[in-house]
PDB file of C-alpha atoms in Angstrom:
ATOM      1  CA  MET F 182      15.934  28.011  75.403  1.00 52.00           C
ATOM      2  CA  LYS F 183      17.833  31.063  75.188  1.00 59.00           C
ATOM      3  CA  ALA F 184      15.713  31.905  71.959  1.00 57.00           C
ATOM      4  CA  PHE F 185      12.722  30.798  73.655  1.00 59.00           C
ATOM      5  CA  GLN F 186      13.404  33.960  76.576  1.00 66.00           C
ATOM      6  CA  THR F 187      13.869  35.847  74.320  1.00 74.00           C
ATOM      7  CA  ALA F 188      11.606  35.909  72.311  1.00 71.00           C
ATOM      8  CA  GLY F 189       8.690  35.539  75.088  1.00 74.00           C
ATOM      9  CA  LEU F 190      10.447  39.067  76.748  1.00 83.00           C
ATOM     10  CA  ARG F 191       9.799  40.261  73.008  1.00 84.00           C
ATOM     11  CA  ILE F 192       6.770  39.109  72.936  1.00 86.00           C
ATOM     12  CA  ASN F 193       6.032  40.962  76.262  1.00 88.00           C
ATOM     13  CA  MET F 194       7.434  44.532  74.827  1.00 90.00           C
ATOM     14  CA  GLU F 195       5.367  44.544  72.240  1.00 91.00           C
ATOM     15  CA  ARG F 196       2.462  43.245  74.147  1.00 92.00           C
ATOM     16  CA  GLU F 197       3.555  46.660  76.180  1.00 93.00           C
ATOM     17  CA  ILE F 198       4.585  49.159  73.738  1.00 95.00           C
ATOM     18  CA  LYS F 199       0.771  47.913  71.927  1.00 96.00           C
ATOM     19  CA  ARG F 200      -0.539  49.131  75.560  1.00 96.00           C
ATOM     20  CA  GLN F 201       1.057  52.459  75.900  1.00 97.00           C
ATOM     21  CA  VAL F 202      -0.151  52.874  72.219  1.00 97.00           C
ATOM     22  CA  VAL F 203      -3.328  52.453  72.506  1.00 97.00           C
ATOM     23  CA  LYS F 204      -3.649  54.722  76.027  1.00 97.00           C
ATOM     24  CA  GLY F 205      -1.907  57.336  74.143  1.00 97.00           C
ATOM     25  CA  SER F 206      -3.951  57.708  71.629  1.00 98.00           C
ATOM     26  CA  ILE F 207      -6.891  57.371  74.079  1.00 98.00           C
ATOM     27  CA  ALA F 208      -5.680  60.848  75.959  1.00 98.00           C
ATOM     28  CA  TYR F 209      -4.443  62.413  72.697  1.00 98.00           C
ATOM     29  CA  ALA F 210      -8.836  61.528  71.781  1.00 98.00           C
ATOM     30  CA  ALA F 211      -9.864  62.837  75.165  1.00 98.00           C
ATOM     31  CA  LEU F 212      -7.712  65.629  75.426  1.00 98.00           C
ATOM     32  CA  PHE F 213      -8.690  67.202  71.157  1.00 98.00           C
ATOM     33  CA  SER F 214     -12.335  66.625  72.168  1.00 98.00           C
ATOM     34  CA  LEU F 215     -12.368  68.103  74.991  1.00 97.00           C
ATOM     35  CA  SER F 216     -10.297  71.340  73.142  1.00 95.00           C
ATOM     36  CA  PHE F 217     -12.729  71.109  70.761  1.00 96.00           C
ATOM     37  CA  ILE F 218     -15.986  71.468  72.868  1.00 95.00           C
ATOM     38  CA  LEU F 219     -14.576  74.053  74.699  1.00 91.00           C
ATOM     39  CA  HIS F 220     -14.022  75.742  71.133  1.00 90.00           C
ATOM     40  CA  ILE F 221     -17.913  75.719  70.769  1.00 91.00           C
ATOM     41  CA  VAL F 222     -18.193  76.532  74.128  1.00 88.00           C
ATOM     42  CA  PHE F 223     -16.000  79.722  73.840  1.00 85.00           C
ATOM     43  CA  ALA F 224     -17.455  80.695  70.066  1.00 85.00           C
ATOM     44  CA  ALA F 225     -20.930  79.724  71.355  1.00 85.00           C
ATOM     45  CA  LYS F 226     -20.435  82.553  74.176  1.00 83.00           C
ATOM     46  CA  ASP F 227     -18.690  85.039  72.431  1.00 75.00           C
ATOM     47  CA  TYR F 228     -15.921  85.400  74.052  1.00 66.00           C
ATOM     48  CA  ASP F 229     -13.217  86.743  73.463  1.00 64.00           C
ATOM     49  CA  ILE F 230      -9.188  85.300  74.126  1.00 59.00           C
TER      50      ILE F 230
END
């Protein structure tokens, strides 16, 4: 019985880790996209920073 509980906890941990990786990837992609868009906007307006 303990082996099944351990396997269940492992599956739950794997799901949680996968969920966090997906969330992190989405957040990273969003920030990268925003950075790229701002780069284009500032380059188009010829701002010097």
